[in-house]
Coordinates of C-alpha atoms in Angstrom, one line a residue:
Chain A
X30 CA 25.7 -54.5 -195.1
X31 CA 24.2 -53.7 -198.5
X32 CA 26.7 -56.2 -199.9
X33 CA 25.2 -58.8 -197.6
X34 CA 21.8 -58.1 -199.3
X35 CA 23.4 -58.4 -202.7
X36 CA 25.1 -61.6 -201.7
X37 CA 21.9 -63.1 -200.3
X38 CA 19.7 -62.2 -203.2
X39 CA 22.3 -62.1 -206.0
X40 CA 22.7 -65.9 -206.2
X41 CA 25.7 -68.0 -207.0
X42 CA 26.9 -66.0 -210.0
X43 CA 27.1 -62.6 -208.2
X44 CA 28.7 -64.2 -205.1
X45 CA 31.3 -65.8 -207.3
X46 CA 32.2 -62.5 -208.9
X47 CA 32.5 -60.9 -205.5
X48 CA 34.8 -63.8 -204.5
X49 CA 37.0 -63.3 -207.6
X50 CA 37.1 -59.5 -206.9
X51 CA 38.3 -60.1 -203.3
X52 CA 41.1 -62.4 -204.2
X53 CA 42.3 -60.4 -207.2
X54 CA 44.3 -58.3 -204.7
X55 CA 45.9 -61.2 -202.7
X56 CA 49.6 -61.4 -202.4
X57 CA 51.0 -63.4 -205.4
X58 CA 53.7 -62.8 -208.0
X59 CA 52.9 -59.1 -207.3
X60 CA 52.5 -58.1 -203.7
X61 CA 49.1 -57.0 -202.4
X62 CA 50.4 -53.4 -202.1
X63 CA 51.1 -53.2 -205.8
X64 CA 47.7 -54.7 -206.7
X65 CA 45.8 -52.3 -204.4
X66 CA 47.6 -49.4 -206.2
X67 CA 46.5 -50.9 -209.5
X68 CA 42.9 -51.0 -208.2
X69 CA 43.3 -47.4 -206.9
X70 CA 44.6 -45.9 -210.2
X71 CA 42.1 -48.0 -212.3
X72 CA 39.3 -46.6 -210.1
X73 CA 40.6 -43.1 -210.5
X74 CA 40.8 -43.1 -214.3
X75 CA 37.3 -44.7 -214.4
X76 CA 36.2 -42.0 -211.9
X77 CA 34.4 -44.0 -209.3
X78 CA 34.7 -42.2 -205.9
X79 CA 33.5 -45.2 -203.8
X80 CA 36.0 -47.5 -205.5
X81 CA 38.8 -44.9 -205.0
X82 CA 38.0 -44.6 -201.3
X83 CA 37.9 -48.3 -200.9
X84 CA 41.3 -48.8 -202.5
X85 CA 42.8 -45.9 -200.5
X86 CA 41.9 -47.7 -197.3
X87 CA 43.3 -51.0 -198.6
X88 CA 46.5 -49.3 -199.8
X89 CA 46.9 -47.5 -196.5
X90 CA 46.6 -50.9 -194.7
X91 CA 49.1 -52.4 -197.2
X92 CA 51.6 -49.7 -196.2
X93 CA 51.4 -47.2 -199.0
X94 CA 53.1 -44.0 -197.9
X95 CA 51.9 -40.5 -198.8
X96 CA 54.6 -39.8 -201.4
X97 CA 53.7 -43.2 -203.0
X98 CA 50.0 -42.2 -203.0
X99 CA 50.7 -38.9 -204.7
X100 CA 52.8 -40.5 -207.4
X101 CA 50.1 -43.0 -208.1
X102 CA 47.5 -40.1 -208.1
X103 CA 49.8 -38.3 -210.6
X104 CA 49.8 -41.4 -213.0
X105 CA 45.9 -41.4 -212.8
X106 CA 45.8 -37.7 -213.5
X107 CA 48.1 -37.9 -216.5
X108 CA 46.4 -41.0 -218.0
X109 CA 42.8 -39.7 -217.3
X110 CA 43.2 -36.0 -217.7
X111 CA 41.5 -33.0 -216.0
X112 CA 38.2 -34.9 -215.8
X113 CA 39.8 -36.8 -213.0
X114 CA 40.5 -33.6 -210.9
X115 CA 37.3 -33.6 -208.9
X116 CA 37.8 -37.3 -208.0
X117 CA 41.4 -36.6 -207.1
X118 CA 40.2 -33.9 -204.8
X119 CA 37.9 -36.3 -203.1
X120 CA 40.7 -38.9 -203.0
X121 CA 42.9 -36.5 -201.1
X122 CA 40.1 -35.9 -198.7
X123 CA 39.6 -39.7 -198.3
X124 CA 43.3 -40.1 -197.7
X125 CA 43.3 -37.4 -195.0
X126 CA 40.3 -39.0 -193.3
X127 CA 42.0 -42.4 -193.5
X128 CA 45.2 -41.0 -191.9
X129 CA 43.1 -39.4 -189.2
X130 CA 44.2 -35.9 -190.2
X131 CA 40.7 -34.7 -190.9
X132 CA 39.6 -31.8 -188.8
Chain B
X8 CA 57.5 -40.2 -235.9
X9 CA 53.9 -39.0 -235.8
X10 CA 54.6 -37.7 -232.3
X11 CA 57.3 -35.6 -233.8
X12 CA 54.7 -33.9 -236.0
X13 CA 52.4 -33.4 -233.1
X14 CA 55.3 -31.9 -231.1
X15 CA 56.3 -29.6 -233.9
X16 CA 52.8 -28.3 -234.6
X17 CA 51.3 -28.8 -231.2
X18 CA 53.0 -25.9 -229.7
X19 CA 54.3 -25.4 -226.1
X20 CA 51.2 -26.7 -224.3
X21 CA 51.0 -30.1 -226.0
X22 CA 54.8 -30.5 -225.7
X23 CA 54.6 -29.8 -222.0
X24 CA 51.8 -32.4 -221.6
X25 CA 54.0 -35.0 -223.4
X26 CA 56.8 -34.1 -221.1
X27 CA 54.7 -34.6 -218.0
X28 CA 53.4 -37.9 -219.4
X29 CA 57.0 -39.2 -220.0
X30 CA 58.2 -38.3 -216.5
X31 CA 55.1 -39.7 -214.7
X32 CA 56.7 -43.1 -214.9
X33 CA 60.2 -42.2 -213.7
X34 CA 61.6 -43.9 -210.6
X35 CA 60.5 -42.0 -207.5
X36 CA 58.8 -43.0 -204.3
X37 CA 57.3 -45.8 -206.4
X38 CA 59.7 -47.7 -208.7
X39 CA 59.3 -47.3 -212.5
X40 CA 58.2 -50.9 -212.7
X41 CA 55.2 -50.3 -210.5
X42 CA 54.3 -47.1 -212.3
X43 CA 54.4 -48.8 -215.7
X44 CA 52.0 -51.5 -214.3
X45 CA 49.7 -48.7 -213.2
X46 CA 49.8 -47.3 -216.7
X47 CA 49.2 -50.7 -218.1
X48 CA 46.1 -51.6 -216.0
X49 CA 44.7 -48.0 -216.4
X50 CA 45.0 -48.4 -220.2
X51 CA 43.4 -51.9 -220.0
X52 CA 40.3 -50.7 -218.1
X53 CA 40.1 -47.6 -220.4
X54 CA 40.4 -50.1 -223.3
X55 CA 43.1 -48.4 -225.4
X56 CA 45.0 -51.1 -227.4
X57 CA 47.9 -48.7 -228.4
X58 CA 48.4 -47.6 -224.8
X59 CA 48.3 -51.2 -223.5
X60 CA 50.9 -52.2 -226.1
X61 CA 53.1 -49.3 -225.2
X62 CA 53.0 -50.0 -221.5
X63 CA 53.6 -53.8 -222.1
X64 CA 56.8 -52.9 -223.8
X65 CA 57.8 -50.5 -221.0
X66 CA 56.9 -53.0 -218.3
X67 CA 58.9 -55.7 -220.0
X68 CA 61.9 -53.4 -220.1
X69 CA 61.4 -52.7 -216.4
X70 CA 61.6 -56.4 -215.7
X71 CA 57.9 -57.4 -215.3
X72 CA 57.7 -61.2 -215.4
X73 CA 54.9 -63.2 -217.1
X74 CA 53.2 -64.2 -213.9
X75 CA 53.3 -60.6 -212.8
X76 CA 51.8 -59.5 -216.2
X77 CA 48.9 -62.0 -215.8
X78 CA 48.1 -60.9 -212.3
X79 CA 48.0 -57.3 -213.4
X80 CA 45.8 -58.4 -216.4
X81 CA 43.5 -60.2 -213.9
X82 CA 43.1 -57.0 -211.9
X83 CA 42.2 -55.1 -215.1
X84 CA 39.7 -57.8 -216.1
X85 CA 38.0 -57.8 -212.7
X86 CA 37.8 -54.0 -212.4
X87 CA 36.8 -53.5 -216.1
X88 CA 34.7 -56.6 -216.8
X89 CA 34.2 -58.7 -219.9
X90 CA 34.2 -55.6 -222.1
X91 CA 38.0 -55.8 -221.5
X92 CA 38.3 -59.3 -222.9
X93 CA 39.1 -58.4 -226.6
X94 CA 41.7 -56.0 -225.3
X95 CA 43.2 -58.6 -223.0
X96 CA 43.4 -60.9 -226.0
X97 CA 45.4 -58.3 -227.9
X98 CA 47.5 -57.6 -224.8
X99 CA 48.5 -61.3 -224.6
X100 CA 49.4 -61.1 -228.3
X101 CA 51.5 -58.0 -227.7
X102 CA 53.2 -59.6 -224.8
X103 CA 54.1 -62.6 -226.9
X104 CA 55.4 -60.4 -229.7
X105 CA 57.4 -58.4 -227.1
X106 CA 58.9 -61.6 -225.7
X107 CA 59.8 -62.7 -229.2
X108 CA 57.6 -65.8 -228.9
X109 CA 55.4 -64.9 -231.8
X110 CA 55.4 -67.4 -234.7
Chain C
X21 CA 9.9 -30.7 -213.1
X22 CA 13.5 -29.8 -214.0
X23 CA 12.8 -31.6 -217.3
X24 CA 10.0 -29.1 -217.9
X25 CA 12.5 -26.3 -217.6
X26 CA 14.8 -28.1 -220.0
X27 CA 11.9 -28.7 -222.4
X28 CA 10.8 -25.1 -222.2
X29 CA 14.3 -23.6 -222.8
X30 CA 15.9 -26.4 -224.7
X31 CA 14.0 -25.7 -227.9
X32 CA 12.8 -28.0 -230.6
X33 CA 16.0 -30.1 -230.9
X34 CA 16.2 -31.1 -227.2
X35 CA 12.4 -31.7 -227.1
X36 CA 12.7 -34.0 -230.1
X37 CA 15.5 -36.0 -228.5
X38 CA 13.4 -36.4 -225.3
X39 CA 10.5 -37.6 -227.5
X40 CA 12.7 -40.2 -229.2
X41 CA 14.0 -41.3 -225.8
X42 CA 10.5 -41.8 -224.4
X43 CA 9.4 -43.9 -227.4
X44 CA 12.5 -46.1 -227.6
X45 CA 11.0 -48.2 -224.9
X46 CA 7.5 -48.6 -226.4
X47 CA 6.1 -52.1 -227.1
X48 CA 7.2 -53.2 -230.6
X49 CA 9.0 -56.2 -232.1
X50 CA 10.5 -56.4 -228.6
X51 CA 8.2 -56.0 -225.6
X52 CA 8.6 -52.9 -223.4
X53 CA 9.7 -55.1 -220.6
X54 CA 12.7 -56.3 -222.6
X55 CA 13.5 -52.8 -223.7
X56 CA 13.4 -51.4 -220.2
X57 CA 15.8 -54.2 -219.2
X58 CA 18.1 -53.1 -222.0
X59 CA 17.9 -49.5 -220.7
X60 CA 18.6 -50.8 -217.2
X61 CA 21.7 -52.8 -218.0
X62 CA 23.1 -50.1 -220.4
X63 CA 22.7 -47.6 -217.5
X64 CA 24.4 -49.9 -215.1
X65 CA 27.5 -50.5 -217.3
X66 CA 27.7 -46.8 -218.1
X67 CA 27.3 -46.3 -214.3
X68 CA 24.6 -43.6 -214.1
X69 CA 22.7 -44.0 -210.8
X70 CA 19.8 -41.8 -211.8
X71 CA 19.3 -43.7 -215.1
X72 CA 19.5 -47.0 -213.2
X73 CA 16.8 -45.9 -210.7
X74 CA 14.6 -44.6 -213.5
X75 CA 14.8 -47.9 -215.4
X76 CA 14.3 -50.0 -212.3
X77 CA 11.0 -48.2 -211.7
X78 CA 10.0 -48.7 -215.4
X79 CA 11.0 -52.4 -215.3
X80 CA 9.0 -53.0 -212.1
X81 CA 6.0 -51.4 -213.7
X82 CA 6.5 -53.6 -216.8
X83 CA 6.4 -56.7 -214.5
X84 CA 10.1 -57.6 -214.1
X85 CA 10.4 -60.0 -211.1
X86 CA 13.2 -60.0 -208.5
X87 CA 15.0 -63.1 -210.0
X88 CA 14.8 -61.4 -213.4
X89 CA 16.3 -58.2 -211.9
X90 CA 19.2 -60.0 -210.4
X91 CA 20.0 -61.9 -213.5
X92 CA 20.0 -58.6 -215.4
X93 CA 22.2 -57.1 -212.7
X94 CA 24.6 -60.1 -213.1
X95 CA 24.9 -59.4 -216.8
X96 CA 25.7 -55.8 -216.0
X97 CA 28.3 -56.8 -213.4
X98 CA 30.1 -59.3 -215.7
X99 CA 30.1 -56.9 -218.6
X100 CA 31.1 -53.8 -216.6
X101 CA 33.3 -55.4 -213.9
X102 CA 33.8 -54.4 -210.2
X103 CA 33.7 -50.7 -211.0
X104 CA 29.9 -51.4 -211.3
X105 CA 29.6 -52.7 -207.7
X106 CA 28.8 -49.4 -206.0
X107 CA 26.1 -48.7 -208.6
X108 CA 24.8 -52.3 -208.1
X109 CA 24.5 -51.6 -204.4
X110 CA 22.5 -48.5 -205.1
X111 CA 20.4 -50.4 -207.6
X112 CA 19.5 -53.0 -205.0
X113 CA 18.5 -50.1 -202.6
X114 CA 16.4 -48.5 -205.4
X115 CA 14.7 -51.8 -206.1
X116 CA 13.9 -52.3 -202.4
X117 CA 12.5 -48.8 -202.2
X118 CA 10.5 -49.4 -205.4
X119 CA 9.1 -52.7 -203.9
X120 CA 8.2 -50.8 -200.7
X121 CA 10.5 -53.0 -198.7
X122 CA 12.6 -50.2 -197.4
X123 CA 12.5 -49.6 -193.7
Chain D
X11 CA 40.9 -24.9 -200.9
X12 CA 41.2 -28.6 -201.5
X13 CA 43.1 -27.7 -204.6
X14 CA 45.6 -25.9 -202.4
X15 CA 46.2 -29.1 -200.5
X16 CA 46.6 -31.1 -203.7
X17 CA 49.1 -28.4 -204.9
X18 CA 51.0 -28.5 -201.7
X19 CA 51.3 -32.2 -201.4
X20 CA 51.1 -33.1 -205.1
X21 CA 54.5 -32.0 -205.9
X22 CA 55.9 -30.5 -209.1
X23 CA 54.2 -32.9 -211.6
X24 CA 50.6 -32.4 -210.4
X25 CA 51.2 -28.6 -210.1
X26 CA 52.4 -28.5 -213.7
X27 CA 49.4 -30.4 -214.9
X28 CA 47.1 -27.9 -213.1
X29 CA 49.0 -25.1 -214.7
X30 CA 48.6 -26.6 -218.2
X31 CA 44.9 -27.2 -217.4
X32 CA 44.4 -23.5 -216.4
X33 CA 46.1 -22.1 -219.5
X34 CA 44.4 -24.5 -222.0
X35 CA 41.4 -22.1 -221.9
X36 CA 43.3 -18.8 -222.5
X37 CA 42.6 -16.6 -225.4
X38 CA 44.6 -17.7 -228.4
X39 CA 43.8 -18.7 -232.0
X40 CA 40.5 -19.6 -230.5
X41 CA 38.9 -17.2 -228.1
X42 CA 38.5 -18.2 -224.4
X43 CA 34.7 -18.3 -224.9
X44 CA 35.0 -21.1 -227.5
X45 CA 37.5 -23.0 -225.4
X46 CA 35.3 -22.9 -222.3
X47 CA 32.4 -24.2 -224.5
X48 CA 34.8 -27.0 -225.6
X49 CA 35.5 -27.7 -221.9
X50 CA 31.8 -27.6 -221.1
X51 CA 30.6 -30.1 -223.8
X52 CA 33.6 -32.4 -223.1
X53 CA 32.7 -32.5 -219.4
X54 CA 29.0 -33.1 -220.3
X55 CA 29.7 -36.1 -222.6
X56 CA 32.2 -37.5 -220.0
X57 CA 29.4 -36.9 -217.4
X58 CA 31.4 -35.0 -214.7
X59 CA 28.9 -32.7 -212.8
X60 CA 31.7 -30.8 -211.0
X61 CA 33.5 -30.1 -214.3
X62 CA 30.2 -29.1 -216.0
X63 CA 29.4 -26.6 -213.2
X64 CA 33.0 -25.2 -213.3
X65 CA 32.8 -24.6 -217.1
X66 CA 29.3 -23.2 -216.9
X67 CA 30.7 -20.5 -214.5
X68 CA 33.7 -19.9 -216.8
X69 CA 31.4 -19.7 -219.9
X70 CA 29.0 -17.3 -218.2
X71 CA 32.0 -15.0 -217.3
X72 CA 33.2 -15.3 -221.0
X73 CA 29.8 -14.0 -222.1
X74 CA 28.0 -17.2 -223.3
X75 CA 24.3 -16.4 -223.7
X76 CA 21.4 -18.7 -222.7
X77 CA 20.6 -19.7 -226.3
X78 CA 24.3 -20.4 -226.9
X79 CA 24.4 -22.6 -223.7
X80 CA 21.4 -24.6 -224.9
X81 CA 22.8 -25.2 -228.3
X82 CA 26.0 -26.4 -226.7
X83 CA 24.0 -28.6 -224.3
X84 CA 22.1 -30.0 -227.4
X85 CA 25.4 -31.0 -229.0
X86 CA 26.4 -32.8 -225.8
X87 CA 23.1 -34.5 -225.6
X88 CA 23.2 -35.8 -229.2
X89 CA 26.9 -36.9 -229.0
X90 CA 26.5 -38.5 -225.5
X91 CA 22.9 -39.8 -225.6
X92 CA 20.2 -40.1 -223.0
X93 CA 22.8 -41.2 -220.4
X94 CA 23.7 -37.4 -220.4
X95 CA 20.2 -36.4 -219.4
X96 CA 20.6 -36.4 -215.5
X97 CA 23.8 -34.3 -216.0
X98 CA 22.0 -31.9 -218.3
X99 CA 19.3 -31.5 -215.7
X100 CA 22.0 -30.5 -213.2
X101 CA 23.7 -28.3 -215.8
X102 CA 20.5 -26.3 -216.2
X103 CA 20.2 -26.0 -212.4
X104 CA 23.8 -24.8 -212.2
X105 CA 23.2 -22.3 -215.0
X106 CA 20.2 -20.9 -213.2
X107 CA 22.1 -20.6 -210.0
X108 CA 24.9 -18.9 -211.9
X109 CA 22.5 -16.5 -213.5
X110 CA 21.0 -15.7 -210.0
X111 CA 17.6 -17.0 -211.0
X112 CA 17.5 -19.8 -208.4
X113 CA 14.7 -19.5 -205.9
Chain E
X23 CA 42.3 -69.8 -230.0
X24 CA 43.8 -66.8 -228.4
X25 CA 41.4 -67.4 -225.6
X26 CA 43.0 -70.8 -225.1
X27 CA 46.4 -69.1 -224.6
X28 CA 44.8 -66.7 -222.1
X29 CA 43.1 -69.6 -220.3
X30 CA 46.4 -71.6 -220.2
X31 CA 48.5 -68.8 -218.9
X32 CA 45.9 -66.8 -217.1
X33 CA 45.6 -69.1 -214.2
X34 CA 42.7 -70.0 -212.1
X35 CA 41.3 -66.5 -211.5
X36 CA 41.1 -65.5 -215.2
X37 CA 39.6 -68.9 -216.0
X38 CA 36.9 -68.5 -213.4
X39 CA 36.0 -65.1 -214.7
X40 CA 35.6 -66.6 -218.2
X41 CA 33.4 -69.3 -216.8
X42 CA 31.2 -66.7 -215.0
X43 CA 31.1 -64.7 -218.3
X44 CA 29.9 -67.8 -220.3
X45 CA 27.2 -68.7 -217.9
X46 CA 25.8 -65.2 -217.4
X47 CA 23.9 -65.7 -220.6
X48 CA 22.4 -69.1 -219.8
X49 CA 18.6 -69.6 -219.7
X50 CA 17.3 -68.7 -216.2
X51 CA 14.6 -66.4 -214.9
X52 CA 15.3 -64.5 -218.1
X53 CA 15.6 -66.5 -221.3
X54 CA 19.1 -66.6 -223.0
X55 CA 17.7 -64.5 -225.9
X56 CA 16.9 -61.6 -223.6
X57 CA 20.3 -61.9 -221.9
X58 CA 22.2 -61.9 -225.2
X59 CA 20.3 -58.7 -226.1
X60 CA 21.4 -57.2 -222.8
X61 CA 25.0 -58.2 -223.7
X62 CA 24.6 -56.7 -227.2
X63 CA 23.2 -53.3 -226.1
X64 CA 25.7 -53.1 -223.2
X65 CA 28.5 -53.7 -225.7
X66 CA 27.1 -51.1 -228.1
X67 CA 26.9 -48.3 -225.5
X68 CA 30.4 -49.2 -224.3
X69 CA 31.5 -49.2 -227.9
X70 CA 33.3 -52.5 -228.2
X71 CA 33.1 -53.8 -231.8
X72 CA 34.3 -57.3 -231.0
X73 CA 31.9 -57.7 -228.2
X74 CA 29.0 -56.4 -230.4
X75 CA 29.9 -58.9 -233.2
X76 CA 30.1 -61.7 -230.6
X77 CA 26.6 -60.9 -229.2
X78 CA 25.1 -60.4 -232.6
X79 CA 26.1 -64.0 -233.5
X80 CA 24.8 -65.3 -230.1
X81 CA 21.5 -63.3 -230.5
X82 CA 21.0 -64.7 -234.1
X83 CA 21.5 -68.2 -232.7
X84 CA 19.0 -67.5 -230.0
X85 CA 16.4 -66.5 -232.6
X86 CA 16.5 -62.6 -232.5
X87 CA 14.8 -61.3 -235.7
X88 CA 15.9 -58.3 -237.7
X89 CA 13.2 -56.0 -236.4
X90 CA 14.1 -57.0 -232.9
X91 CA 17.8 -56.3 -233.6
X92 CA 17.0 -52.9 -234.9
X93 CA 14.8 -52.0 -231.9
X94 CA 17.7 -53.1 -229.7
X95 CA 20.1 -51.0 -231.8
X96 CA 17.8 -48.0 -231.4
X97 CA 17.9 -48.3 -227.6
X98 CA 21.7 -48.4 -227.7
X99 CA 21.8 -45.4 -230.0
X100 CA 19.4 -43.3 -227.8
X101 CA 21.2 -44.3 -224.6
X102 CA 24.7 -43.9 -226.0
X103 CA 24.3 -41.1 -228.5
X104 CA 25.9 -40.3 -231.9
X105 CA 29.3 -41.6 -230.6
X106 CA 27.7 -45.0 -231.1
X107 CA 27.0 -44.5 -234.8
X108 CA 30.2 -45.9 -236.2
X109 CA 29.8 -49.0 -234.0
X110 CA 26.2 -49.3 -235.2
X111 CA 27.4 -49.2 -238.8
X112 CA 29.7 -52.0 -238.1
X113 CA 27.0 -53.9 -236.1
X114 CA 24.7 -53.7 -239.2
X115 CA 27.6 -55.1 -241.3
X116 CA 28.2 -57.9 -238.8
X117 CA 24.5 -58.7 -238.8
X118 CA 24.5 -58.9 -242.6
X119 CA 27.5 -61.2 -242.6
X120 CA 25.9 -63.3 -239.9
X121 CA 22.7 -63.6 -242.0
X122 CA 24.8 -64.5 -245.0
X123 CA 23.6 -61.5 -246.9
X124 CA 27.0 -60.0 -247.4
X125 CA 28.0 -59.7 -251.0
Chain F
X6 CA 26.4 -46.1 -248.1
X7 CA 26.3 -48.1 -244.9
X8 CA 24.3 -45.3 -243.4
X9 CA 21.7 -45.8 -246.2
X10 CA 21.3 -49.4 -245.1
X11 CA 20.8 -48.3 -241.5
X12 CA 18.3 -45.6 -242.6
X13 CA 16.4 -48.1 -244.7
X14 CA 16.2 -50.8 -242.1
X15 CA 16.5 -48.7 -239.0
X16 CA 13.0 -47.4 -239.2
X17 CA 11.6 -44.1 -238.2
X18 CA 13.3 -43.8 -234.8
X19 CA 16.8 -44.3 -236.0
X20 CA 16.2 -42.0 -239.0
X21 CA 14.9 -39.3 -236.6
X22 CA 18.0 -39.6 -234.5
X23 CA 20.2 -39.2 -237.6
X24 CA 18.2 -36.1 -238.5
X25 CA 18.7 -34.6 -235.1
X26 CA 22.4 -35.4 -235.2
X27 CA 22.8 -33.7 -238.6
X28 CA 21.0 -30.5 -237.5
X29 CA 22.8 -30.2 -234.2
X30 CA 25.7 -28.6 -236.0
X31 CA 23.7 -26.1 -238.1
X32 CA 24.4 -22.3 -237.7
X33 CA 22.3 -20.9 -234.9
X34 CA 23.1 -18.9 -231.8
X35 CA 26.5 -20.5 -232.1
X36 CA 28.0 -20.7 -235.6
X37 CA 28.5 -24.1 -237.3
X38 CA 32.2 -23.7 -236.9
X39 CA 32.0 -23.6 -233.1
X40 CA 29.6 -26.5 -233.0
X41 CA 31.8 -28.7 -235.2
X42 CA 34.7 -27.9 -232.8
X43 CA 32.4 -29.0 -230.0
X44 CA 31.7 -32.2 -231.9
X45 CA 35.4 -32.7 -232.6
X46 CA 36.6 -32.3 -229.0
X47 CA 33.7 -34.4 -227.6
X48 CA 34.7 -37.2 -230.0
X49 CA 38.4 -36.8 -229.0
X50 CA 37.7 -37.2 -225.3
X51 CA 35.3 -40.1 -226.0
X52 CA 38.1 -41.5 -228.2
X53 CA 36.1 -42.4 -231.3
X54 CA 38.5 -42.2 -234.3
X55 CA 35.7 -42.3 -237.0
X56 CA 33.9 -39.5 -235.2
X57 CA 37.1 -37.4 -234.9
X58 CA 37.9 -37.8 -238.6
X59 CA 34.3 -36.9 -239.5
X60 CA 34.4 -33.7 -237.4
X61 CA 37.9 -32.8 -238.7
X62 CA 36.5 -32.8 -242.3
X63 CA 33.4 -30.7 -241.2
X64 CA 35.6 -28.3 -239.2
X65 CA 38.0 -27.8 -242.2
X66 CA 35.0 -27.1 -244.4
X67 CA 33.8 -24.6 -241.8
X68 CA 37.1 -22.8 -242.0
X69 CA 38.9 -24.0 -238.9
X70 CA 42.6 -23.1 -239.3
X71 CA 45.5 -25.3 -238.2
X72 CA 46.4 -23.2 -235.1
X73 CA 42.7 -23.4 -234.1
X74 CA 42.7 -27.2 -234.6
X75 CA 45.8 -27.6 -232.4
X76 CA 44.3 -25.5 -229.6
X77 CA 41.1 -27.6 -229.8
X78 CA 43.3 -30.7 -229.7
X79 CA 45.1 -29.4 -226.7
X80 CA 41.8 -28.9 -224.8
X81 CA 40.8 -32.5 -225.6
X82 CA 44.2 -33.7 -224.5
X83 CA 44.1 -31.9 -221.2
X84 CA 40.5 -32.9 -220.4
X85 CA 40.9 -36.5 -221.6
X86 CA 44.5 -37.2 -220.6
X87 CA 47.3 -39.4 -222.2
X88 CA 44.7 -42.1 -223.1
X89 CA 43.7 -39.6 -225.8
X90 CA 47.3 -39.5 -227.3
X91 CA 46.9 -42.4 -229.9
X92 CA 43.6 -40.8 -231.1
X93 CA 45.3 -37.4 -231.3
X94 CA 48.0 -39.0 -233.4
X95 CA 45.4 -40.3 -235.8
X96 CA 43.6 -36.9 -235.7
X97 CA 46.7 -35.2 -236.9
X98 CA 47.0 -37.8 -239.7
X99 CA 43.4 -37.2 -240.7
X100 CA 44.0 -33.4 -240.7
X101 CA 47.0 -33.8 -242.9
X102 CA 45.0 -36.0 -245.3
X103 CA 42.2 -33.5 -245.2
X104 CA 44.6 -30.7 -246.1
X105 CA 46.1 -32.7 -248.9
X106 CA 49.5 -32.7 -247.3
X107 CA 49.7 -36.5 -247.0
X108 CA 52.6 -38.0 -248.9

């Protein structure tokens, strides 16, 4: 919804960037699942909660299992350090919500 | 070699961190190849040339093909933006050197 | 208000930094409008929502038009990559609020 | 509480990282108080509010005085620049709350 | 030259990103000069020497004067803090070289 | 030397920032030694080699022992993650050079 506003006002250049962004995760030489994991761990080490949540949803749709998620989280934690911990906590919450386990 | 010095002087805590770091990329629920790609793209968006070079070598050993490398580079470029470009340039150089194509 | 507390307790050093910060955007060789745009795009690529909102207000006061804002946003998006997108979304919201268009 | 979930699901690797993280601030060649200040200023320049709040509480427990806090904040502000200001504002709020001065 | 290699191997997606990057600084609602300054200060606060040098050359071509450069540098220094200083030092060197003042 | 050029051309604002930067590490409520350690670990997690080297020299002058250095390095490694490793390696080299142990 807000993206619609950005797309409407943002002009051709911003729209083209959004288009590149969308297609960066398409199946190709690497499967979409791997690419979404790349997006997830990149977002984790750059510590952007909204991006992490977005890629968790995409990863879940692409069939990432819980053990796969936690191994990817571990790579993000080792690369990015303890500054990643609060974002990891929110990532685990987002995953639970995504799996429908949230009470 | 320098790592040896760090390990000798760094004490138990630093050694244990290095140990966790090494094993974060072992085969598990996700194959080593995927995990090395996670390390590569994380290093690219965090813009650490030495880390990028290290993971390129590991990825090549794990069987990552050139088209797979360039799709992973593209994810890093889209997530991290044009500030990544000089590091991407050096990544392509490192890949060429790794493939033995360097003249 | 919170700044007042910081200024009161922060002592001379922190007060002097705040003073330098305030005057960095004064008219000079470059007009204030350009400098506020520099502050805005810097804040966007460093992904600080509060700083982005602050500079949007300052830019609007300095006469930045909507097409100028969106071209500046585009530079921030290209330099900083898709990790900037959630902050861009909030920047567009802040601009709307600032323009009084928010419903 | 959320950490418990992470620890339960995160497996051995994530647990070991958390363990290293906890013990990095133990008394040693440097006293815990100094190490917590290192954690605080690192968190400030990396701009992680949750980490800043955590280390403020630890620092307060380790006996850091208000003048010491504000000198540490000043180092973080100088190293990290004005992008740190909103986090400094929240740090001062967290310190007040921690001291029980919050109204 | 290395960019040529990236463009040849990088495929359509990376080429399109490079194209967006090039045109983000074209004259528009904001003049090219202002946009190059935005690119310069963004690169300074993100601390990428190659990007800073590139934008210094572009800024000089777009007619940025020395006093304008130093006011832009000051904004970058205030926003980004003392961690920017080594990059500022190299920026001043690059500017000198660009002006042909280097001995 | 390059700083002299910056100071000469940079005008009052940049000079004042450099002055604040210098005095941020003076003895105060916290001793200079602690503050230099804060500068060191901040520089390590922000991954600026020149800043790390500078603070290692200052720390050595302020009497920081090798075990103290390595405990501070460990905090930086845990907070900042494996992306810090190449900078840690160069930090250990800088420390050796500073101690005159370099062969």
